[in-house]
Amino acid sequence: MEEIVVLMTVGSEGEAIRLSRILVKAGLAACVNIIPGVRSIFKWDGNITEEQEFMLLAKTVSQAFDQLVSMVKANHSYSVPEVIALPVKYGSEEYLSWIRGATKSSKVMVDE
């Protein structure tokens, strides 16, 4: 299994908490960090837009990525949510082992 960190942004603290809980409860992420105070400047519909957002950093495995993306899309307020994965090149073996053990990469059902 390859460990990855998935970056996502959301528009509110409530959405950050709700989405993070959904991903961890579903076993699609071992941990999600919520970073407040992110200022995003981006081009959308031909206009330069600026928004205050929350950044989510999810620690998971590459095998769970497709399911994680589907879960984010189903529970996100944005029509095109940011979901970007970066490989973990190095990490303590104990922490990486915990990520692998806490993350499911099989079909997952969520009751939320």
PDB file of N, CA and C in Angstrom:
ATOM      1  N   MET A   1       0.834  -1.178   0.000  1.00  0.00           N
ATOM      2  CA  MET A   1       0.000   0.000   0.000  1.00  0.00           C
ATOM      3  C   MET A   1       0.878   1.241   0.000  1.00  0.00           C
ATOM      4  N   GLU A   2       0.464   2.214  -0.745  1.00  0.00           N
ATOM      5  CA  GLU A   2       1.182   3.485  -0.780  1.00  0.00           C
ATOM      6  C   GLU A   2       0.403   4.524   0.009  1.00  0.00           C
ATOM      7  N   GLU A   3       1.063   5.136   0.990  1.00  0.00           N
ATOM      8  CA  GLU A   3       0.437   6.180   1.777  1.00  0.00           C
ATOM      9  C   GLU A   3       0.424   7.476   0.979  1.00  0.00           C
ATOM     10  N   ILE A   4      -0.669   8.251   1.127  1.00  0.00           N
ATOM     11  CA  ILE A   4      -0.804   9.527   0.444  1.00  0.00           C
ATOM     12  C   ILE A   4      -1.395  10.552   1.402  1.00  0.00           C
ATOM     13  N   VAL A   5      -1.207  11.810   1.078  1.00  0.00           N
ATOM     14  CA  VAL A   5      -1.866  12.910   1.764  1.00  0.00           C
ATOM     15  C   VAL A   5      -2.775  13.571   0.743  1.00  0.00           C
ATOM     16  N   VAL A   6      -4.050  13.710   1.090  1.00  0.00           N
ATOM     17  CA  VAL A   6      -5.029  14.296   0.179  1.00  0.00           C
ATOM     18  C   VAL A   6      -5.383  15.691   0.674  1.00  0.00           C
ATOM     19  N   LEU A   7      -5.251  16.678  -0.222  1.00  0.00           N
ATOM     20  CA  LEU A   7      -5.579  18.058   0.089  1.00  0.00           C
ATOM     21  C   LEU A   7      -6.960  18.377  -0.446  1.00  0.00           C
ATOM     22  N   MET A   8      -7.775  19.022   0.391  1.00  0.00           N
ATOM     23  CA  MET A   8      -9.123  19.441   0.002  1.00  0.00           C
ATOM     24  C   MET A   8      -9.387  20.794   0.645  1.00  0.00           C
ATOM     25  N   THR A   9     -10.231  21.606   0.011  1.00  0.00           N
ATOM     26  CA  THR A   9     -10.665  22.851   0.629  1.00  0.00           C
ATOM     27  C   THR A   9     -12.181  22.845   0.740  1.00  0.00           C
ATOM     28  N   VAL A  10     -12.666  23.529   1.783  1.00  0.00           N
ATOM     29  CA  VAL A  10     -14.105  23.694   1.996  1.00  0.00           C
ATOM     30  C   VAL A  10     -14.354  25.136   2.420  1.00  0.00           C
ATOM     31  N   GLY A  11     -15.602  25.564   2.332  1.00  0.00           N
ATOM     32  CA  GLY A  11     -15.937  26.955   2.573  1.00  0.00           C
ATOM     33  C   GLY A  11     -16.289  27.331   3.997  1.00  0.00           C
ATOM     34  N   SER A  12     -16.467  26.350   4.888  1.00  0.00           N
ATOM     35  CA  SER A  12     -16.857  26.685   6.258  1.00  0.00           C
ATOM     36  C   SER A  12     -16.278  25.678   7.246  1.00  0.00           C
ATOM     37  N   GLU A  13     -16.190  26.092   8.492  1.00  0.00           N
ATOM     38  CA  GLU A  13     -15.699  25.199   9.537  1.00  0.00           C
ATOM     39  C   GLU A  13     -16.644  24.024   9.735  1.00  0.00           C
ATOM     40  N   GLY A  14     -17.946  24.293   9.683  1.00  0.00           N
ATOM     41  CA  GLY A  14     -18.916  23.213   9.843  1.00  0.00           C
ATOM     42  C   GLY A  14     -18.758  22.145   8.778  1.00  0.00           C
ATOM     43  N   GLU A  15     -18.580  22.576   7.541  1.00  0.00           N
ATOM     44  CA  GLU A  15     -18.384  21.608   6.459  1.00  0.00           C
ATOM     45  C   GLU A  15     -17.069  20.862   6.630  1.00  0.00           C
ATOM     46  N   ALA A  16     -16.028  21.549   7.102  1.00  0.00           N
ATOM     47  CA  ALA A  16     -14.734  20.903   7.333  1.00  0.00           C
ATOM     48  C   ALA A  16     -14.861  19.782   8.355  1.00  0.00           C
ATOM     49  N   ILE A  17     -15.545  20.067   9.453  1.00  0.00           N
ATOM     50  CA  ILE A  17     -15.718  19.068  10.509  1.00  0.00           C
ATOM     51  C   ILE A  17     -16.583  17.909  10.017  1.00  0.00           C
ATOM     52  N   ARG A  18     -17.698  18.234   9.366  1.00  0.00           N
ATOM     53  CA  ARG A  18     -18.615  17.194   8.894  1.00  0.00           C
ATOM     54  C   ARG A  18     -17.922  16.266   7.889  1.00  0.00           C
ATOM     55  N   LEU A  19     -17.238  16.836   6.896  1.00  0.00           N
ATOM     56  CA  LEU A  19     -16.585  16.026   5.875  1.00  0.00           C
ATOM     57  C   LEU A  19     -15.442  15.202   6.472  1.00  0.00           C
ATOM     58  N   SER A  20     -14.684  15.798   7.374  1.00  0.00           N
ATOM     59  CA  SER A  20     -13.586  15.064   8.024  1.00  0.00           C
ATOM     60  C   SER A  20     -14.113  13.870   8.799  1.00  0.00           C
ATOM     61  N   ARG A  21     -15.193  14.057   9.541  1.00  0.00           N
ATOM     62  CA  ARG A  21     -15.790  12.948  10.306  1.00  0.00           C
ATOM     63  C   ARG A  21     -16.299  11.844   9.380  1.00  0.00           C
ATOM     64  N   ILE A  22     -16.922  12.243   8.276  1.00  0.00           N
ATOM     65  CA  ILE A  22     -17.425  11.247   7.315  1.00  0.00           C
ATOM     66  C   ILE A  22     -16.280  10.403   6.780  1.00  0.00           C
ATOM     67  N   LEU A  23     -15.174  11.039   6.390  1.00  0.00           N
ATOM     68  CA  LEU A  23     -14.047  10.302   5.806  1.00  0.00           C
ATOM     69  C   LEU A  23     -13.385   9.380   6.806  1.00  0.00           C
ATOM     70  N   VAL A  24     -13.227   9.838   8.052  1.00  0.00           N
ATOM     71  CA  VAL A  24     -12.595   8.991   9.069  1.00  0.00           C
ATOM     72  C   VAL A  24     -13.535   7.858   9.469  1.00  0.00           C
ATOM     73  N   LYS A  25     -14.809   8.172   9.675  1.00  0.00           N
ATOM     74  CA  LYS A  25     -15.774   7.141  10.060  1.00  0.00           C
ATOM     75  C   LYS A  25     -15.889   6.047   8.994  1.00  0.00           C
ATOM     76  N   ALA A  26     -15.810   6.446   7.726  1.00  0.00           N
ATOM     77  CA  ALA A  26     -15.904   5.486   6.622  1.00  0.00           C
ATOM     78  C   ALA A  26     -14.620   4.687   6.433  1.00  0.00           C
ATOM     79  N   GLY A  27     -13.552   5.042   7.144  1.00  0.00           N
ATOM     80  CA  GLY A  27     -12.281   4.341   6.980  1.00  0.00           C
ATOM     81  C   GLY A  27     -11.540   4.762   5.731  1.00  0.00           C
ATOM     82  N   LEU A  28     -11.932   5.882   5.138  1.00  0.00           N
ATOM     83  CA  LEU A  28     -11.270   6.358   3.927  1.00  0.00           C
ATOM     84  C   LEU A  28     -10.089   7.262   4.240  1.00  0.00           C
ATOM     85  N   ALA A  29      -9.955   7.676   5.487  1.00  0.00           N
ATOM     86  CA  ALA A  29      -8.804   8.441   5.957  1.00  0.00           C
ATOM     87  C   ALA A  29      -8.527   8.031   7.392  1.00  0.00           C
ATOM     88  N   ALA A  30      -7.261   7.906   7.731  1.00  0.00           N
ATOM     89  CA  ALA A  30      -6.885   7.587   9.107  1.00  0.00           C
ATOM     90  C   ALA A  30      -7.006   8.825   9.987  1.00  0.00           C
ATOM     91  N   CYS A  31      -6.761   9.982   9.392  1.00  0.00           N
ATOM     92  CA  CYS A  31      -6.758  11.241  10.121  1.00  0.00           C
ATOM     93  C   CYS A  31      -6.989  12.367   9.120  1.00  0.00           C
ATOM     94  N   VAL A  32      -7.712  13.401   9.532  1.00  0.00           N
ATOM     95  CA  VAL A  32      -7.874  14.597   8.710  1.00  0.00           C
ATOM     96  C   VAL A  32      -7.557  15.800   9.579  1.00  0.00           C
ATOM     97  N   ASN A  33      -6.592  16.592   9.154  1.00  0.00           N
ATOM     98  CA  ASN A  33      -6.272  17.851   9.829  1.00  0.00           C
ATOM     99  C   ASN A  33      -7.077  18.969   9.179  1.00  0.00           C
ATOM    100  N   ILE A  34      -7.619  19.855  10.006  1.00  0.00           N
ATOM    101  CA  ILE A  34      -8.381  21.009   9.523  1.00  0.00           C
ATOM    102  C   ILE A  34      -7.546  22.259   9.786  1.00  0.00           C
ATOM    103  N   ILE A  35      -7.214  22.979   8.729  1.00  0.00           N
ATOM    104  CA  ILE A  35      -6.406  24.184   8.841  1.00  0.00           C
ATOM    105  C   ILE A  35      -7.277  25.379   8.471  1.00  0.00           C
ATOM    106  N   PRO A  36      -7.589  26.237   9.450  1.00  0.00           N
ATOM    107  CA  PRO A  36      -8.434  27.405   9.167  1.00  0.00           C
ATOM    108  C   PRO A  36      -7.619  28.550   8.562  1.00  0.00           C
ATOM    109  N   GLY A  37      -8.324  29.550   8.046  1.00  0.00           N
ATOM    110  CA  GLY A  37      -7.677  30.778   7.608  1.00  0.00           C
ATOM    111  C   GLY A  37      -6.962  30.709   6.277  1.00  0.00           C
ATOM    112  N   VAL A  38      -7.346  29.789   5.412  1.00  0.00           N
ATOM    113  CA  VAL A  38      -6.728  29.687   4.095  1.00  0.00           C
ATOM    114  C   VAL A  38      -7.392  30.703   3.172  1.00  0.00           C
ATOM    115  N   ARG A  39      -6.608  31.518   2.522  1.00  0.00           N
ATOM    116  CA  ARG A  39      -7.123  32.471   1.534  1.00  0.00           C
ATOM    117  C   ARG A  39      -6.786  31.914   0.161  1.00  0.00           C
ATOM    118  N   SER A  40      -7.817  31.650  -0.624  1.00  0.00           N
ATOM    119  CA  SER A  40      -7.637  31.088  -1.961  1.00  0.00           C
ATOM    120  C   SER A  40      -7.975  32.144  -3.006  1.00  0.00           C
ATOM    121  N   ILE A  41      -7.090  32.297  -3.973  1.00  0.00           N
ATOM    122  CA  ILE A  41      -7.312  33.184  -5.114  1.00  0.00           C
ATOM    123  C   ILE A  41      -7.235  32.302  -6.346  1.00  0.00           C
ATOM    124  N   PHE A  42      -8.325  32.285  -7.117  1.00  0.00           N
ATOM    125  CA  PHE A  42      -8.396  31.351  -8.237  1.00  0.00           C
ATOM    126  C   PHE A  42      -9.260  31.918  -9.357  1.00  0.00           C
ATOM    127  N   LYS A  43      -9.122  31.316 -10.524  1.00  0.00           N
ATOM    128  CA  LYS A  43      -9.929  31.706 -11.675  1.00  0.00           C
ATOM    129  C   LYS A  43     -11.119  30.762 -11.768  1.00  0.00           C
ATOM    130  N   TRP A  44     -12.322  31.326 -11.827  1.00  0.00           N
ATOM    131  CA  TRP A  44     -13.552  30.531 -11.917  1.00  0.00           C
ATOM    132  C   TRP A  44     -14.527  31.249 -12.829  1.00  0.00           C
ATOM    133  N   ASP A  45     -15.024  30.563 -13.830  1.00  0.00           N
ATOM    134  CA  ASP A  45     -15.951  31.146 -14.799  1.00  0.00           C
ATOM    135  C   ASP A  45     -15.395  32.422 -15.421  1.00  0.00           C
ATOM    136  N   GLY A  46     -14.087  32.429 -15.687  1.00  0.00           N
ATOM    137  CA  GLY A  46     -13.452  33.560 -16.349  1.00  0.00           C
ATOM    138  C   GLY A  46     -13.127  34.741 -15.445  1.00  0.00           C
ATOM    139  N   ASN A  47     -13.436  34.640 -14.161  1.00  0.00           N
ATOM    140  CA  ASN A  47     -13.183  35.737 -13.222  1.00  0.00           C
ATOM    141  C   ASN A  47     -12.169  35.318 -12.166  1.00  0.00           C
ATOM    142  N   ILE A  48     -11.396  36.293 -11.691  1.00  0.00           N
ATOM    143  CA  ILE A  48     -10.498  36.049 -10.566  1.00  0.00           C
ATOM    144  C   ILE A  48     -11.342  36.176  -9.291  1.00  0.00           C
ATOM    145  N   THR A  49     -11.323  35.136  -8.481  1.00  0.00           N
ATOM    146  CA  THR A  49     -12.138  35.060  -7.272  1.00  0.00           C
ATOM    147  C   THR A  49     -11.231  34.895  -6.065  1.00  0.00           C
ATOM    148  N   GLU A  50     -11.662  35.449  -4.934  1.00  0.00           N
ATOM    149  CA  GLU A  50     -10.915  35.302  -3.687  1.00  0.00           C
ATOM    150  C   GLU A  50     -11.887  34.853  -2.599  1.00  0.00           C
ATOM    151  N   GLU A  51     -11.518  33.783  -1.895  1.00  0.00           N
ATOM    152  CA  GLU A  51     -12.385  33.211  -0.859  1.00  0.00           C
ATOM    153  C   GLU A  51     -11.566  32.832   0.371  1.00  0.00           C
ATOM    154  N   GLN A  52     -12.204  32.889   1.535  1.00  0.00           N
ATOM    155  CA  GLN A  52     -11.637  32.330   2.762  1.00  0.00           C
ATOM    156  C   GLN A  52     -12.110  30.882   2.840  1.00  0.00           C
ATOM    157  N   GLU A  53     -11.197  29.972   3.073  1.00  0.00           N
ATOM    158  CA  GLU A  53     -11.537  28.550   3.093  1.00  0.00           C
ATOM    159  C   GLU A  53     -10.836  27.854   4.260  1.00  0.00           C
ATOM    160  N   PHE A  54     -11.148  26.595   4.407  1.00  0.00           N
ATOM    161  CA  PHE A  54     -10.483  25.697   5.347  1.00  0.00           C
ATOM    162  C   PHE A  54      -9.805  24.616   4.515  1.00  0.00           C
ATOM    163  N   MET A  55      -8.553  24.313   4.830  1.00  0.00           N
ATOM    164  CA  MET A  55      -7.814  23.258   4.139  1.00  0.00           C
ATOM    165  C   MET A  55      -7.911  21.984   4.958  1.00  0.00           C
ATOM    166  N   LEU A  56      -8.222  20.890   4.294  1.00  0.00           N
ATOM    167  CA  LEU A  56      -8.239  19.569   4.928  1.00  0.00           C
ATOM    168  C   LEU A  56      -7.057  18.770   4.404  1.00  0.00           C
ATOM    169  N   LEU A  57      -6.322  18.140   5.303  1.00  0.00           N
ATOM    170  CA  LEU A  57      -5.223  17.254   4.945  1.00  0.00           C
ATOM    171  C   LEU A  57      -5.570  15.869   5.459  1.00  0.00           C
ATOM    172  N   ALA A  58      -5.883  14.969   4.551  1.00  0.00           N
ATOM    173  CA  ALA A  58      -6.277  13.609   4.929  1.00  0.00           C
ATOM    174  C   ALA A  58      -5.124  12.646   4.695  1.00  0.00           C
ATOM    175  N   LYS A  59      -4.810  11.863   5.706  1.00  0.00           N
ATOM    176  CA  LYS A  59      -3.804  10.825   5.570  1.00  0.00           C
ATOM    177  C   LYS A  59      -4.507   9.508   5.279  1.00  0.00           C
ATOM    178  N   THR A  60      -4.125   8.882   4.163  1.00  0.00           N
ATOM    179  CA  THR A  60      -4.804   7.670   3.718  1.00  0.00           C
ATOM    180  C   THR A  60      -3.852   6.850   2.855  1.00  0.00           C
ATOM    181  N   VAL A  61      -4.415   5.887   2.132  1.00  0.00           N
ATOM    182  CA  VAL A  61      -3.633   5.053   1.221  1.00  0.00           C
ATOM    183  C   VAL A  61      -4.182   5.220  -0.195  1.00  0.00           C
ATOM    184  N   SER A  62      -3.313   5.013  -1.168  1.00  0.00           N
ATOM    185  CA  SER A  62      -3.709   5.234  -2.567  1.00  0.00           C
ATOM    186  C   SER A  62      -4.875   4.341  -2.985  1.00  0.00           C
ATOM    187  N   GLN A  63      -4.987   3.144  -2.405  1.00  0.00           N
ATOM    188  CA  GLN A  63      -6.065   2.234  -2.761  1.00  0.00           C
ATOM    189  C   GLN A  63      -7.431   2.776  -2.367  1.00  0.00           C
ATOM    190  N   ALA A  64      -7.496   3.696  -1.413  1.00  0.00           N
ATOM    191  CA  ALA A  64      -8.769   4.268  -0.966  1.00  0.00           C
ATOM    192  C   ALA A  64      -9.113   5.569  -1.682  1.00  0.00           C
ATOM    193  N   PHE A  65      -8.214   6.050  -2.553  1.00  0.00           N
ATOM    194  CA  PHE A  65      -8.393   7.376  -3.149  1.00  0.00           C
ATOM    195  C   PHE A  65      -9.679   7.512  -3.960  1.00  0.00           C
ATOM    196  N   ASP A  66      -9.970   6.570  -4.833  1.00  0.00           N
ATOM    197  CA  ASP A  66     -11.171   6.686  -5.670  1.00  0.00           C
ATOM    198  C   ASP A  66     -12.438   6.753  -4.823  1.00  0.00           C
ATOM    199  N   GLN A  67     -12.515   5.934  -3.780  1.00  0.00           N
ATOM    200  CA  GLN A  67     -13.681   5.965  -2.892  1.00  0.00           C
ATOM    201  C   GLN A  67     -13.734   7.277  -2.109  1.00  0.00           C
ATOM    202  N   LEU A  68     -12.571   7.771  -1.704  1.00  0.00           N
ATOM    203  CA  LEU A  68     -12.516   9.039  -0.994  1.00  0.00           C
ATOM    204  C   LEU A  68     -13.037  10.165  -1.890  1.00  0.00           C
ATOM    205  N   VAL A  69     -12.601  10.194  -3.145  1.00  0.00           N
ATOM    206  CA  VAL A  69     -13.070  11.222  -4.087  1.00  0.00           C
ATOM    207  C   VAL A  69     -14.588  11.140  -4.240  1.00  0.00           C
ATOM    208  N   SER A  70     -15.118   9.951  -4.408  1.00  0.00           N
ATOM    209  CA  SER A  70     -16.568   9.782  -4.547  1.00  0.00           C
ATOM    210  C   SER A  70     -17.303  10.288  -3.311  1.00  0.00           C
ATOM    211  N   MET A  71     -16.778   9.981  -2.123  1.00  0.00           N
ATOM    212  CA  MET A  71     -17.399  10.419  -0.881  1.00  0.00           C
ATOM    213  C   MET A  71     -17.349  11.939  -0.756  1.00  0.00           C
ATOM    214  N   VAL A  72     -16.220  12.531  -1.118  1.00  0.00           N
ATOM    215  CA  VAL A  72     -16.100  13.991  -1.061  1.00  0.00           C
ATOM    216  C   VAL A  72     -17.104  14.632  -2.008  1.00  0.00           C
ATOM    217  N   LYS A  73     -17.163  14.157  -3.239  1.00  0.00           N
ATOM    218  CA  LYS A  73     -18.099  14.731  -4.215  1.00  0.00           C
ATOM    219  C   LYS A  73     -19.545  14.619  -3.736  1.00  0.00           C
ATOM    220  N   ALA A  74     -19.886  13.518  -3.098  1.00  0.00           N
ATOM    221  CA  ALA A  74     -21.261  13.302  -2.631  1.00  0.00           C
ATOM    222  C   ALA A  74     -21.621  14.167  -1.423  1.00  0.00           C
ATOM    223  N   ASN A  75     -20.616  14.678  -0.710  1.00  0.00           N
ATOM    224  CA  ASN A  75     -20.869  15.393   0.539  1.00  0.00           C
ATOM    225  C   ASN A  75     -20.300  16.810   0.575  1.00  0.00           C
ATOM    226  N   HIS A  76     -19.883  17.325  -0.566  1.00  0.00           N
ATOM    227  CA  HIS A  76     -19.235  18.630  -0.644  1.00  0.00           C
ATOM    228  C   HIS A  76     -20.183  19.672  -1.209  1.00  0.00           C
ATOM    229  N   SER A  77     -20.060  20.911  -0.739  1.00  0.00           N
ATOM    230  CA  SER A  77     -20.938  21.980  -1.227  1.00  0.00           C
ATOM    231  C   SER A  77     -20.474  22.568  -2.559  1.00  0.00           C
ATOM    232  N   TYR A  78     -19.213  22.348  -2.949  1.00  0.00           N
ATOM    233  CA  TYR A  78     -18.706  22.897  -4.203  1.00  0.00           C
ATOM    234  C   TYR A  78     -19.080  21.987  -5.369  1.00  0.00           C
ATOM    235  N   SER A  79     -19.340  22.576  -6.523  1.00  0.00           N
ATOM    236  CA  SER A  79     -19.637  21.761  -7.707  1.00  0.00           C
ATOM    237  C   SER A  79     -18.381  21.051  -8.216  1.00  0.00           C
ATOM    238  N   VAL A  80     -17.204  21.649  -7.991  1.00  0.00           N
ATOM    239  CA  VAL A  80     -15.929  21.038  -8.376  1.00  0.00           C
ATOM    240  C   VAL A  80     -14.980  21.138  -7.185  1.00  0.00           C
ATOM    241  N   PRO A  81     -15.080  20.200  -6.241  1.00  0.00           N
ATOM    242  CA  PRO A  81     -14.208  20.285  -5.063  1.00  0.00           C
ATOM    243  C   PRO A  81     -12.759  19.938  -5.395  1.00  0.00           C
ATOM    244  N   GLU A  82     -11.862  20.591  -4.677  1.00  0.00           N
ATOM    245  CA  GLU A  82     -10.440  20.266  -4.791  1.00  0.00           C
ATOM    246  C   GLU A  82     -10.187  18.954  -4.065  1.00  0.00           C
ATOM    247  N   VAL A  83      -9.602  17.998  -4.770  1.00  0.00           N
ATOM    248  CA  VAL A  83      -9.180  16.737  -4.162  1.00  0.00           C
ATOM    249  C   VAL A  83      -7.882  16.353  -4.864  1.00  0.00           C
ATOM    250  N   ILE A  84      -6.762  16.626  -4.206  1.00  0.00           N
ATOM    251  CA  ILE A  84      -5.441  16.410  -4.798  1.00  0.00           C
ATOM    252  C   ILE A  84      -4.638  15.513  -3.866  1.00  0.00           C
ATOM    253  N   ALA A  85      -4.030  14.476  -4.409  1.00  0.00           N
ATOM    254  CA  ALA A  85      -3.248  13.545  -3.597  1.00  0.00           C
ATOM    255  C   ALA A  85      -1.755  13.718  -3.871  1.00  0.00           C
ATOM    256  N   LEU A  86      -0.998  13.696  -2.792  1.00  0.00           N
ATOM    257  CA  LEU A  86       0.462  13.749  -2.864  1.00  0.00           C
ATOM    258  C   LEU A  86       1.025  12.482  -2.236  1.00  0.00           C
ATOM    259  N   PRO A  87       2.037  11.877  -2.857  1.00  0.00           N
ATOM    260  CA  PRO A  87       2.618  10.670  -2.264  1.00  0.00           C
ATOM    261  C   PRO A  87       3.421  11.017  -1.010  1.00  0.00           C
ATOM    262  N   VAL A  88       3.454  10.079  -0.070  1.00  0.00           N
ATOM    263  CA  VAL A  88       4.305  10.215   1.112  1.00  0.00           C
ATOM    264  C   VAL A  88       5.605   9.499   0.775  1.00  0.00           C
ATOM    265  N   LYS A  89       6.662  10.267   0.634  1.00  0.00           N
ATOM    266  CA  LYS A  89       7.947   9.672   0.266  1.00  0.00           C
ATOM    267  C   LYS A  89       8.642   9.053   1.470  1.00  0.00           C
ATOM    268  N   TYR A  90       8.562   9.726   2.624  1.00  0.00           N
ATOM    269  CA  TYR A  90       9.196   9.245   3.843  1.00  0.00           C
ATOM    270  C   TYR A  90       8.246   9.442   5.010  1.00  0.00           C
ATOM    271  N   GLY A  91       8.394   8.629   6.030  1.00  0.00           N
ATOM    272  CA  GLY A  91       7.618   8.764   7.256  1.00  0.00           C
ATOM    273  C   GLY A  91       8.070   7.715   8.244  1.00  0.00           C
ATOM    274  N   SER A  92       7.770   7.948   9.514  1.00  0.00           N
ATOM    275  CA  SER A  92       8.151   6.937  10.502  1.00  0.00           C
ATOM    276  C   SER A  92       7.327   5.679  10.235  1.00  0.00           C
ATOM    277  N   GLU A  93       7.955   4.544  10.333  1.00  0.00           N
ATOM    278  CA  GLU A  93       7.275   3.282  10.023  1.00  0.00           C
ATOM    279  C   GLU A  93       6.073   3.062  10.929  1.00  0.00           C
ATOM    280  N   GLU A  94       6.179   3.478  12.195  1.00  0.00           N
ATOM    281  CA  GLU A  94       5.058   3.303  13.117  1.00  0.00           C
ATOM    282  C   GLU A  94       3.842   4.115  12.664  1.00  0.00           C
ATOM    283  N   TYR A  95       4.074   5.349  12.229  1.00  0.00           N
ATOM    284  CA  TYR A  95       2.965   6.204  11.783  1.00  0.00           C
ATOM    285  C   TYR A  95       2.366   5.692  10.474  1.00  0.00           C
ATOM    286  N   LEU A  96       3.218   5.307   9.533  1.00  0.00           N
ATOM    287  CA  LEU A  96       2.727   4.787   8.258  1.00  0.00           C
ATOM    288  C   LEU A  96       1.952   3.490   8.458  1.00  0.00           C
ATOM    289  N   SER A  97       2.406   2.665   9.373  1.00  0.00           N
ATOM    290  CA  SER A  97       1.698   1.429   9.686  1.00  0.00           C
ATOM    291  C   SER A  97       0.326   1.734  10.279  1.00  0.00           C
ATOM    292  N   TRP A  98       0.257   2.753  11.133  1.00  0.00           N
ATOM    293  CA  TRP A  98      -1.032   3.168  11.704  1.00  0.00           C
ATOM    294  C   TRP A  98      -1.985   3.637  10.603  1.00  0.00           C
ATOM    295  N   ILE A  99      -1.499   4.429   9.646  1.00  0.00           N
ATOM    296  CA  ILE A  99      -2.344   4.881   8.523  1.00  0.00           C
ATOM    297  C   ILE A  99      -2.896   3.670   7.781  1.00  0.00           C
ATOM    298  N   ARG A 100      -2.033   2.712   7.461  1.00  0.00           N
ATOM    299  CA  ARG A 100      -2.479   1.517   6.731  1.00  0.00           C
ATOM    300  C   ARG A 100      -3.528   0.751   7.533  1.00  0.00           C
ATOM    301  N   GLY A 101      -3.323   0.630   8.830  1.00  0.00           N
ATOM    302  CA  GLY A 101      -4.252  -0.124   9.663  1.00  0.00           C
ATOM    303  C   GLY A 101      -5.589   0.574   9.886  1.00  0.00           C
ATOM    304  N   ALA A 102      -5.571   1.900   9.888  1.00  0.00           N
ATOM    305  CA  ALA A 102      -6.786   2.675  10.163  1.00  0.00           C
ATOM    306  C   ALA A 102      -7.583   3.000   8.914  1.00  0.00           C
ATOM    307  N   THR A 103      -7.025   2.679   7.754  1.00  0.00           N
ATOM    308  CA  THR A 103      -7.675   3.017   6.488  1.00  0.00           C
ATOM    309  C   THR A 103      -8.143   1.751   5.794  1.00  0.00           C
ATOM    310  N   LYS A 104      -9.399   1.757   5.400  1.00  0.00           N
ATOM    311  CA  LYS A 104      -9.964   0.636   4.653  1.00  0.00           C
ATOM    312  C   LYS A 104      -9.847   0.953   3.164  1.00  0.00           C
ATOM    313  N   SER A 105      -9.569  -0.036   2.367  1.00  0.00           N
ATOM    314  CA  SER A 105      -9.534   0.194   0.919  1.00  0.00           C
ATOM    315  C   SER A 105     -10.521  -0.716   0.211  1.00  0.00           C
ATOM    316  N   SER A 106     -11.473  -1.242   0.956  1.00  0.00           N
ATOM    317  CA  SER A 106     -12.529  -2.048   0.350  1.00  0.00           C
ATOM    318  C   SER A 106     -13.809  -1.238   0.329  1.00  0.00           C
ATOM    319  N   LYS A 107     -14.872  -1.809  -0.217  1.00  0.00           N
ATOM    320  CA  LYS A 107     -16.154  -1.101  -0.311  1.00  0.00           C
ATOM    321  C   LYS A 107     -16.627  -0.680   1.078  1.00  0.00           C
ATOM    322  N   VAL A 108     -17.022   0.588   1.192  1.00  0.00           N
ATOM    323  CA  VAL A 108     -17.360   1.164   2.486  1.00  0.00           C
ATOM    324  C   VAL A 108     -18.788   1.694   2.451  1.00  0.00           C
ATOM    325  N   MET A 109     -19.504   1.507   3.552  1.00  0.00           N
ATOM    326  CA  MET A 109     -20.858   2.057   3.693  1.00  0.00           C
ATOM    327  C   MET A 109     -20.829   3.060   4.835  1.00  0.00           C
ATOM    328  N   VAL A 110     -21.490   4.188   4.645  1.00  0.00           N
ATOM    329  CA  VAL A 110     -21.571   5.205   5.681  1.00  0.00           C
ATOM    330  C   VAL A 110     -23.033   5.480   5.975  1.00  0.00           C
ATOM    331  N   ASP A 111     -23.379   5.593   7.252  1.00  0.00           N
ATOM    332  CA  ASP A 111     -24.766   5.791   7.621  1.00  0.00           C
ATOM    333  C   ASP A 111     -25.099   7.254   7.878  1.00  0.00           C
ATOM    334  N   GLU A 112     -24.341   8.177   7.289  1.00  0.00           N
ATOM    335  CA  GLU A 112     -24.639   9.613   7.467  1.00  0.00           C
ATOM    336  C   GLU A 112     -25.282  10.180   6.238  1.00  0.00           C
TER     337      GLU A 112
END
